[in-house]
PDB file of C-alpha atoms in Angstrom:
ATOM      1  CA  MET L1431     -69.673 -52.298  22.386  1.00 45.00           C
ATOM      2  CA  ASN L1432     -71.393 -55.573  20.929  1.00 47.00           C
ATOM      3  CA  ASP L1433     -75.141 -55.928  20.468  1.00 44.00           C
ATOM      4  CA  ILE L1434     -75.560 -57.695  23.440  1.00 50.00           C
ATOM      5  CA  SER L1435     -79.156 -56.901  24.660  1.00 56.00           C
ATOM      6  CA  ASP L1436     -78.929 -57.200  28.599  1.00 76.00           C
ATOM      7  CA  PRO L1437     -76.472 -55.836  30.976  1.00 86.00           C
ATOM      8  CA  GLN L1438     -72.791 -58.216  31.607  1.00 94.00           C
ATOM      9  CA  ARG L1439     -72.273 -58.227  34.931  1.00 97.00           C
ATOM     10  CA  ILE L1440     -68.477 -57.461  34.767  1.00 98.00           C
ATOM     11  CA  ALA L1441     -65.638 -57.967  37.481  1.00 98.00           C
ATOM     12  CA  LEU L1442     -62.687 -56.097  36.728  1.00 97.00           C
ATOM     13  CA  ILE L1443     -59.011 -55.582  38.104  1.00 97.00           C
ATOM     14  CA  GLY L1444     -56.668 -53.004  37.217  1.00 95.00           C
ATOM     15  CA  ALA L1445     -59.282 -50.003  36.403  1.00 93.00           C
ATOM     16  CA  THR L1446     -56.257 -47.475  37.764  1.00 90.00           C
ATOM     17  CA  GLY L1447     -53.601 -48.459  35.283  1.00 91.00           C
ATOM     18  CA  LEU L1448     -52.999 -47.654  31.734  1.00 92.00           C
ATOM     19  CA  ILE L1449     -55.636 -50.050  29.746  1.00 96.00           C
ATOM     20  CA  GLY L1450     -58.314 -50.417  32.381  1.00 95.00           C
ATOM     21  CA  SER L1451     -58.739 -46.387  32.920  1.00 93.00           C
ATOM     22  CA  HIS L1452     -59.628 -46.447  29.394  1.00 95.00           C
ATOM     23  CA  LEU L1453     -62.031 -49.459  29.557  1.00 96.00           C
ATOM     24  CA  ALA L1454     -64.157 -48.544  32.680  1.00 94.00           C
ATOM     25  CA  PRO L1455     -65.724 -45.620  30.839  1.00 93.00           C
ATOM     26  CA  LEU L1456     -66.502 -47.991  27.957  1.00 94.00           C
ATOM     27  CA  LEU L1457     -68.447 -50.188  30.140  1.00 93.00           C
ATOM     28  CA  LYS L1458     -71.085 -47.285  30.964  1.00 90.00           C
ATOM     29  CA  GLY L1459     -74.508 -49.371  30.884  1.00 90.00           C
ATOM     30  CA  GLN L1460     -72.670 -52.365  31.909  1.00 93.00           C
ATOM     31  CA  LYS L1461     -73.245 -53.748  35.500  1.00 95.00           C
ATOM     32  CA  LEU L1462     -69.446 -53.390  36.893  1.00 96.00           C
ATOM     33  CA  LEU L1463     -67.842 -54.166  40.244  1.00 96.00           C
ATOM     34  CA  SER L1464     -64.028 -53.140  40.212  1.00 96.00           C
ATOM     35  CA  LEU L1465     -61.908 -54.641  42.583  1.00 96.00           C
ATOM     36  CA  ALA L1466     -58.778 -52.484  43.699  1.00 94.00           C
ATOM     37  CA  ARG L1467     -56.262 -51.369  46.338  1.00 92.00           C
ATOM     38  CA  ARG L1468     -57.459 -47.920  46.353  1.00 88.00           C
ATOM     39  CA  ALA L1469     -60.850 -46.071  45.321  1.00 85.00           C
ATOM     40  CA  SER L1470     -60.767 -45.154  41.881  1.00 80.00           C
ATOM     41  CA  LEU L1471     -63.898 -45.859  40.138  1.00 79.00           C
ATOM     42  CA  GLY L1472     -65.905 -43.318  38.884  1.00 76.00           C
ATOM     43  CA  GLN L1473     -69.720 -43.232  39.811  1.00 76.00           C
ATOM     44  CA  ALA L1474     -72.393 -44.688  36.947  1.00 84.00           C
ATOM     45  CA  PRO L1475     -75.341 -46.401  37.535  1.00 85.00           C
ATOM     46  CA  GLY L1476     -75.075 -50.093  38.460  1.00 86.00           C
ATOM     47  CA  TRP L1477     -71.504 -49.327  38.986  1.00 92.00           C
ATOM     48  CA  CYS L1478     -69.581 -50.454  42.517  1.00 93.00           C
ATOM     49  CA  GLU L1479     -66.232 -50.936  43.469  1.00 94.00           C
ATOM     50  CA  LYS L1480     -64.383 -53.072  46.276  1.00 95.00           C
ATOM     51  CA  VAL L1481     -61.330 -51.764  48.228  1.00 95.00           C
ATOM     52  CA  GLY L1482     -58.955 -53.910  49.697  1.00 95.00           C
ATOM     53  CA  PRO L1483     -55.313 -56.075  49.224  1.00 95.00           C
ATOM     54  CA  MET L1484     -55.496 -57.580  46.312  1.00 94.00           C
ATOM     55  CA  GLU L1485     -55.151 -60.891  48.309  1.00 96.00           C
ATOM     56  CA  ARG L1486     -58.731 -60.088  49.411  1.00 96.00           C
ATOM     57  CA  TRP L1487     -59.880 -59.749  45.665  1.00 97.00           C
ATOM     58  CA  PRO L1488     -61.048 -63.334  45.573  1.00 97.00           C
ATOM     59  CA  ALA L1489     -63.148 -63.332  48.783  1.00 97.00           C
ATOM     60  CA  MET L1490     -64.649 -60.090  47.397  1.00 97.00           C
ATOM     61  CA  LEU L1491     -66.748 -62.297  45.157  1.00 97.00           C
ATOM     62  CA  GLU L1492     -67.308 -64.640  46.809  1.00 95.00           C
ATOM     63  CA  GLU L1493     -71.221 -63.542  47.268  1.00 91.00           C
ATOM     64  CA  GLU L1494     -71.100 -62.016  43.780  1.00 96.00           C
ATOM     65  CA  THR L1495     -72.702 -63.364  40.514  1.00 97.00           C
ATOM     66  CA  VAL L1496     -70.485 -62.647  37.552  1.00 97.00           C
ATOM     67  CA  ASP L1497     -70.982 -63.008  33.624  1.00 98.00           C
ATOM     68  CA  VAL L1498     -67.532 -61.829  32.639  1.00 98.00           C
ATOM     69  CA  ALA L1499     -63.921 -61.232  34.298  1.00 98.00           C
ATOM     70  CA  VAL L1500     -61.951 -58.696  33.092  1.00 98.00           C
ATOM     71  CA  ALA L1501     -58.035 -58.432  34.216  1.00 98.00           C
ATOM     72  CA  THR L1502     -55.757 -55.588  32.932  1.00 97.00           C
ATOM     73  CA  ILE L1503     -53.334 -55.656  35.778  1.00 95.00           C
ATOM     74  CA  GLY L1504     -50.025 -55.315  35.581  1.00 88.00           C
ATOM     75  CA  THR L1505     -46.714 -54.000  37.276  1.00 83.00           C
ATOM     76  CA  THR L1506     -43.680 -52.856  36.006  1.00 78.00           C
ATOM     77  CA  TRP L1507     -40.300 -53.783  37.145  1.00 74.00           C
ATOM     78  CA  ALA L1508     -39.499 -50.481  38.270  1.00 75.00           C
ATOM     79  CA  LYS L1509     -42.074 -50.569  40.738  1.00 82.00           C
ATOM     80  CA  VAL L1510     -41.324 -53.695  42.305  1.00 83.00           C
ATOM     81  CA  GLY L1511     -37.928 -54.490  41.368  1.00 85.00           C
ATOM     82  CA  ASN L1512     -37.722 -58.415  41.676  1.00 91.00           C
ATOM     83  CA  TRP L1513     -39.519 -61.362  40.089  1.00 91.00           C
ATOM     84  CA  GLU L1514     -40.946 -62.747  42.731  1.00 93.00           C
ATOM     85  CA  ASP L1515     -43.107 -59.626  43.090  1.00 92.00           C
ATOM     86  CA  PHE L1516     -43.594 -59.375  39.630  1.00 92.00           C
ATOM     87  CA  ASP L1517     -44.948 -63.026  39.208  1.00 94.00           C
ATOM     88  CA  ARG L1518     -46.726 -62.445  42.721  1.00 95.00           C
ATOM     89  CA  ILE L1519     -49.247 -59.941  40.534  1.00 95.00           C
ATOM     90  CA  ASP L1520     -48.555 -60.478  37.034  1.00 96.00           C
ATOM     91  CA  ARG L1521     -49.637 -64.227  37.331  1.00 96.00           C
ATOM     92  CA  HIS L1522     -50.802 -65.057  40.684  1.00 97.00           C
ATOM     93  CA  ALA L1523     -53.248 -62.013  41.222  1.00 97.00           C
ATOM     94  CA  VAL L1524     -54.917 -62.732  37.837  1.00 98.00           C
ATOM     95  CA  VAL L1525     -54.613 -66.444  38.573  1.00 98.00           C
ATOM     96  CA  ASN L1526     -56.369 -66.262  41.828  1.00 98.00           C
ATOM     97  CA  PHE L1527     -59.270 -63.374  40.437  1.00 98.00           C
ATOM     98  CA  ALA L1528     -60.172 -65.435  37.299  1.00 98.00           C
ATOM     99  CA  ARG L1529     -60.469 -68.429  39.359  1.00 98.00           C
ATOM    100  CA  ALA L1530     -62.801 -66.715  41.812  1.00 98.00           C
ATOM    101  CA  ALA L1531     -64.686 -65.125  39.024  1.00 98.00           C
ATOM    102  CA  ARG L1532     -65.289 -68.225  37.524  1.00 98.00           C
ATOM    103  CA  THR L1533     -66.359 -69.859  40.908  1.00 98.00           C
ATOM    104  CA  ALA L1534     -69.152 -66.794  40.748  1.00 98.00           C
ATOM    105  CA  GLY L1535     -70.502 -68.145  37.508  1.00 98.00           C
ATOM    106  CA  ALA L1536     -68.267 -66.039  34.957  1.00 98.00           C
ATOM    107  CA  ARG L1537     -68.723 -67.714  31.098  1.00 98.00           C
ATOM    108  CA  GLN L1538     -65.934 -65.499  29.738  1.00 98.00           C
ATOM    109  CA  LEU L1539     -62.360 -64.095  30.906  1.00 98.00           C
ATOM    110  CA  ILE L1540     -60.550 -61.267  28.953  1.00 98.00           C
ATOM    111  CA  VAL L1541     -57.246 -61.045  30.218  1.00 98.00           C
ATOM    112  CA  VAL L1542     -54.248 -58.731  29.423  1.00 98.00           C
ATOM    113  CA  SER L1543     -51.096 -60.506  28.360  1.00 97.00           C
ATOM    114  CA  SER L1544     -47.542 -59.543  26.343  1.00 95.00           C
ATOM    115  CA  SER L1545     -46.869 -60.343  22.830  1.00 93.00           C
ATOM    116  CA  MET L1546     -44.289 -63.412  22.843  1.00 93.00           C
ATOM    117  CA  ALA L1547     -45.733 -64.371  26.093  1.00 94.00           C
ATOM    118  CA  ASP L1548     -44.185 -68.053  25.908  1.00 95.00           C
ATOM    119  CA  ARG L1549     -43.401 -70.655  29.136  1.00 95.00           C
ATOM    120  CA  ASP L1550     -40.878 -72.139  27.286  1.00 95.00           C
ATOM    121  CA  SER L1551     -39.100 -68.468  26.605  1.00 95.00           C
ATOM    122  CA  LYS L1552     -35.859 -67.471  27.827  1.00 95.00           C
ATOM    123  CA  SER L1553     -36.945 -64.359  28.775  1.00 93.00           C
ATOM    124  CA  ARG L1554     -38.309 -64.342  32.677  1.00 94.00           C
ATOM    125  CA  TYR L1555     -40.914 -61.884  31.834  1.00 92.00           C
ATOM    126  CA  LEU L1556     -42.070 -64.156  28.623  1.00 94.00           C
ATOM    127  CA  VAL L1557     -42.500 -66.845  30.911  1.00 96.00           C
ATOM    128  CA  ILE L1558     -44.208 -65.291  33.782  1.00 96.00           C
ATOM    129  CA  LYS L1559     -46.718 -64.423  31.067  1.00 97.00           C
ATOM    130  CA  GLY L1560     -47.285 -67.545  29.285  1.00 97.00           C
ATOM    131  CA  GLN L1561     -47.704 -69.400  32.480  1.00 98.00           C
ATOM    132  CA  MET L1562     -50.478 -66.761  33.569  1.00 98.00           C
ATOM    133  CA  GLU L1563     -52.081 -67.437  30.167  1.00 98.00           C
ATOM    134  CA  ALA L1564     -51.763 -71.781  30.809  1.00 98.00           C
ATOM    135  CA  ASP L1565     -53.221 -71.282  33.992  1.00 98.00           C
ATOM    136  CA  VAL L1566     -56.530 -69.233  33.429  1.00 98.00           C
ATOM    137  CA  ALA L1567     -56.944 -71.475  30.064  1.00 98.00           C
ATOM    138  CA  SER L1568     -57.379 -74.527  32.403  1.00 98.00           C
ATOM    139  CA  LEU L1569     -59.959 -72.790  34.634  1.00 98.00           C
ATOM    140  CA  GLY L1570     -62.986 -73.913  32.868  1.00 97.00           C
ATOM    141  CA  PHE L1571     -63.775 -70.672  31.483  1.00 98.00           C
ATOM    142  CA  GLU L1572     -66.716 -71.330  28.534  1.00 98.00           C
ATOM    143  CA  ARG L1573     -64.584 -68.219  26.220  1.00 98.00           C
ATOM    144  CA  VAL L1574     -61.391 -66.652  26.938  1.00 98.00           C
ATOM    145  CA  ASP L1575     -59.808 -63.860  25.298  1.00 98.00           C
ATOM    146  CA  ILE L1576     -56.306 -63.374  25.476  1.00 98.00           C
ATOM    147  CA  MET L1577     -55.070 -60.027  24.759  1.00 98.00           C
ATOM    148  CA  ARG L1578     -51.462 -59.734  23.514  1.00 97.00           C
ATOM    149  CA  PRO L1579     -50.459 -56.165  22.390  1.00 96.00           C
ATOM    150  CA  GLY L1580     -46.794 -55.138  21.687  1.00 92.00           C
ATOM    151  CA  LEU L1581     -45.274 -52.348  23.753  1.00 87.00           C
ATOM    152  CA  LEU L1582     -47.686 -50.209  25.232  1.00 90.00           C
ATOM    153  CA  ARG L1583     -47.993 -46.436  24.758  1.00 86.00           C
ATOM    154  CA  GLY L1584     -49.787 -44.297  27.104  1.00 80.00           C
ATOM    155  CA  GLU L1585     -49.498 -42.485  30.250  1.00 71.00           C
ATOM    156  CA  ARG L1586     -47.993 -44.191  33.180  1.00 55.00           C
ATOM    157  CA  GLY L1587     -45.876 -41.496  34.971  1.00 49.00           C
ATOM    158  CA  LYS L1588     -42.785 -42.479  37.286  1.00 49.00           C
ATOM    159  CA  GLU L1589     -43.633 -45.943  36.384  1.00 48.00           C
ATOM    160  CA  ARG L1590     -41.948 -46.546  33.275  1.00 49.00           C
ATOM    161  CA  ARG L1591     -38.407 -47.580  32.759  1.00 50.00           C
ATOM    162  CA  LEU L1592     -35.937 -45.718  30.969  1.00 47.00           C
ATOM    163  CA  LYS L1593     -35.606 -48.166  28.348  1.00 52.00           C
ATOM    164  CA  GLU L1594     -39.275 -48.520  28.044  1.00 50.00           C
ATOM    165  CA  ARG L1595     -39.600 -44.729  27.861  1.00 50.00           C
ATOM    166  CA  LEU L1596     -36.851 -44.527  25.213  1.00 50.00           C
ATOM    167  CA  GLY L1597     -38.666 -47.377  23.401  1.00 47.00           C
ATOM    168  CA  ILE L1598     -41.769 -45.621  22.947  1.00 42.00           C
ATOM    169  CA  LEU L1599     -39.911 -42.468  21.652  1.00 49.00           C
ATOM    170  CA  LEU L1600     -38.697 -44.078  18.726  1.00 47.00           C
ATOM    171  CA  SER L1601     -41.644 -46.790  18.114  1.00 47.00           C
ATOM    172  CA  PRO L1602     -42.606 -44.432  15.240  1.00 55.00           C
ATOM    173  CA  LEU L1603     -39.114 -45.562  13.676  1.00 50.00           C
ATOM    174  CA  VAL L1604     -38.771 -49.066  15.255  1.00 49.00           C
ATOM    175  CA  ASN L1605     -42.393 -50.293  14.149  1.00 54.00           C
ATOM    176  CA  ARG L1606     -41.361 -49.694  10.640  1.00 58.00           C
ATOM    177  CA  PHE L1607     -38.661 -52.404  11.449  1.00 57.00           C
ATOM    178  CA  VAL L1608     -40.011 -54.972  13.570  1.00 65.00           C
ATOM    179  CA  PRO L1609     -42.855 -57.231  13.471  1.00 71.00           C
ATOM    180  CA  ASP L1610     -46.102 -56.178  13.950  1.00 75.00           C
ATOM    181  CA  LYS L1611     -47.075 -58.566  16.901  1.00 82.00           C
ATOM    182  CA  VAL L1612     -44.348 -56.609  18.899  1.00 83.00           C
ATOM    183  CA  ARG L1613     -44.952 -53.080  17.853  1.00 86.00           C
ATOM    184  CA  ALA L1614     -46.108 -50.191  19.782  1.00 88.00           C
ATOM    185  CA  ILE L1615     -49.898 -49.972  20.397  1.00 92.00           C
ATOM    186  CA  ASP L1616     -51.836 -47.254  22.260  1.00 93.00           C
ATOM    187  CA  GLY L1617     -53.269 -48.414  25.620  1.00 94.00           C
ATOM    188  CA  GLU L1618     -56.519 -47.022  24.599  1.00 96.00           C
ATOM    189  CA  THR L1619     -56.803 -48.887  21.682  1.00 97.00           C
ATOM    190  CA  VAL L1620     -56.438 -52.145  23.571  1.00 97.00           C
ATOM    191  CA  ALA L1621     -59.240 -50.646  25.672  1.00 97.00           C
ATOM    192  CA  GLN L1622     -61.421 -50.308  22.902  1.00 97.00           C
ATOM    193  CA  ALA L1623     -60.855 -53.831  21.300  1.00 97.00           C
ATOM    194  CA  MET L1624     -61.443 -55.114  25.092  1.00 98.00           C
ATOM    195  CA  ALA L1625     -65.065 -53.599  25.163  1.00 96.00           C
ATOM    196  CA  GLN L1626     -66.060 -55.170  21.981  1.00 96.00           C
ATOM    197  CA  LEU L1627     -65.197 -58.498  23.264  1.00 97.00           C
ATOM    198  CA  VAL L1628     -67.575 -58.241  26.526  1.00 96.00           C
ATOM    199  CA  GLY L1629     -70.075 -60.837  26.777  1.00 95.00           C
ATOM    200  CA  ARG L1630     -69.252 -62.040  23.148  1.00 95.00           C
ATOM    201  CA  PRO L1631     -70.728 -65.833  22.560  1.00 95.00           C
ATOM    202  CA  GLY L1632     -68.678 -68.618  21.419  1.00 96.00           C
ATOM    203  CA  SER L1633     -66.122 -70.804  22.937  1.00 97.00           C
ATOM    204  CA  GLY L1634     -62.440 -72.026  23.667  1.00 97.00           C
ATOM    205  CA  VAL L1635     -59.587 -69.747  23.843  1.00 98.00           C
ATOM    206  CA  THR L1636     -58.834 -66.870  21.637  1.00 98.00           C
ATOM    207  CA  VAL L1637     -55.708 -64.971  21.280  1.00 98.00           C
ATOM    208  CA  HIS L1638     -55.543 -61.448  20.129  1.00 98.00           C
ATOM    209  CA  HIS L1639     -52.328 -59.974  18.718  1.00 97.00           C
ATOM    210  CA  ASN L1640     -52.045 -55.978  17.480  1.00 96.00           C
ATOM    211  CA  ALA L1641     -53.701 -56.927  14.339  1.00 95.00           C
ATOM    212  CA  GLU L1642     -56.730 -58.031  15.542  1.00 97.00           C
ATOM    213  CA  ILE L1643     -56.721 -55.765  18.332  1.00 97.00           C
ATOM    214  CA  ARG L1644     -56.328 -52.439  16.041  1.00 96.00           C
ATOM    215  CA  ALA L1645     -59.226 -54.404  13.836  1.00 96.00           C
ATOM    216  CA  LEU L1646     -61.786 -54.790  17.082  1.00 96.00           C
ATOM    217  CA  ALA L1647     -61.228 -51.332  18.252  1.00 96.00           C
ATOM    218  CA  ALA L1648     -61.753 -49.909  14.507  1.00 94.00           C
ATOM    219  CA  ALA L1649     -64.951 -51.833  14.703  1.00 88.00           C
ATOM    220  CA  ALA L1650     -65.586 -49.993  18.032  1.00 78.00           C
ATOM    221  CA  GLY L1651     -65.146 -46.806  16.712  1.00 71.00           C
ATOM    222  CA  GLU L1652     -67.490 -47.605  13.029  1.00 63.00           C
ATOM    223  CA  THR L1653     -70.288 -49.199  15.941  1.00 57.00           C
ATOM    224  CA  ARG L1654     -70.105 -45.011  17.840  1.00 53.00           C
ATOM    225  CA  ALA L1655     -70.205 -43.664  14.187  1.00 41.00           C
TER     226      ALA L1655
END
């Protein structure tokens, strides 16, 4: 973690996911509020969880005060099966949460996107991620940290598509021949990097690709040592 002296009031969505499940334990000592569709968050001093449909998440922040908003939520094609629902979760749910957190006072947003995210891409997936990035960047946060990891490695159970599973299986070989930005990376590594960013001073929009993510995670390991 960074050396912020006062506990940060953090609003988090995605605590049950691949990255969020690794991130939450790293936030002990912070004032964490998780918004989720089902109860999942462990117990720790200062932690709270509000459970309800994701359409209700913005309303759950109306009487809260937030310093940092963190969005690790993301779905898979295997789970939703259509672009409309994918857009509803990976773009609109994130943007609506971020807007409500900004209204609740958050100065910083940390959000997981994807390598190669681009509103002008020919890939619908990358377009949605690029639109989400542009939307949250326009909300008036003092600082926005956008995580753009490559293919995420880690346990997701049955949600993974066959092609995604094969990609992860072959990643040690494939990583030798593809650009670093799109190489496979562990979800836990991304979580460690995000924990390092919580409460950091500074302003503007910063994009973190695999190289920056690994460097932040390595710094976290040095701090714990």
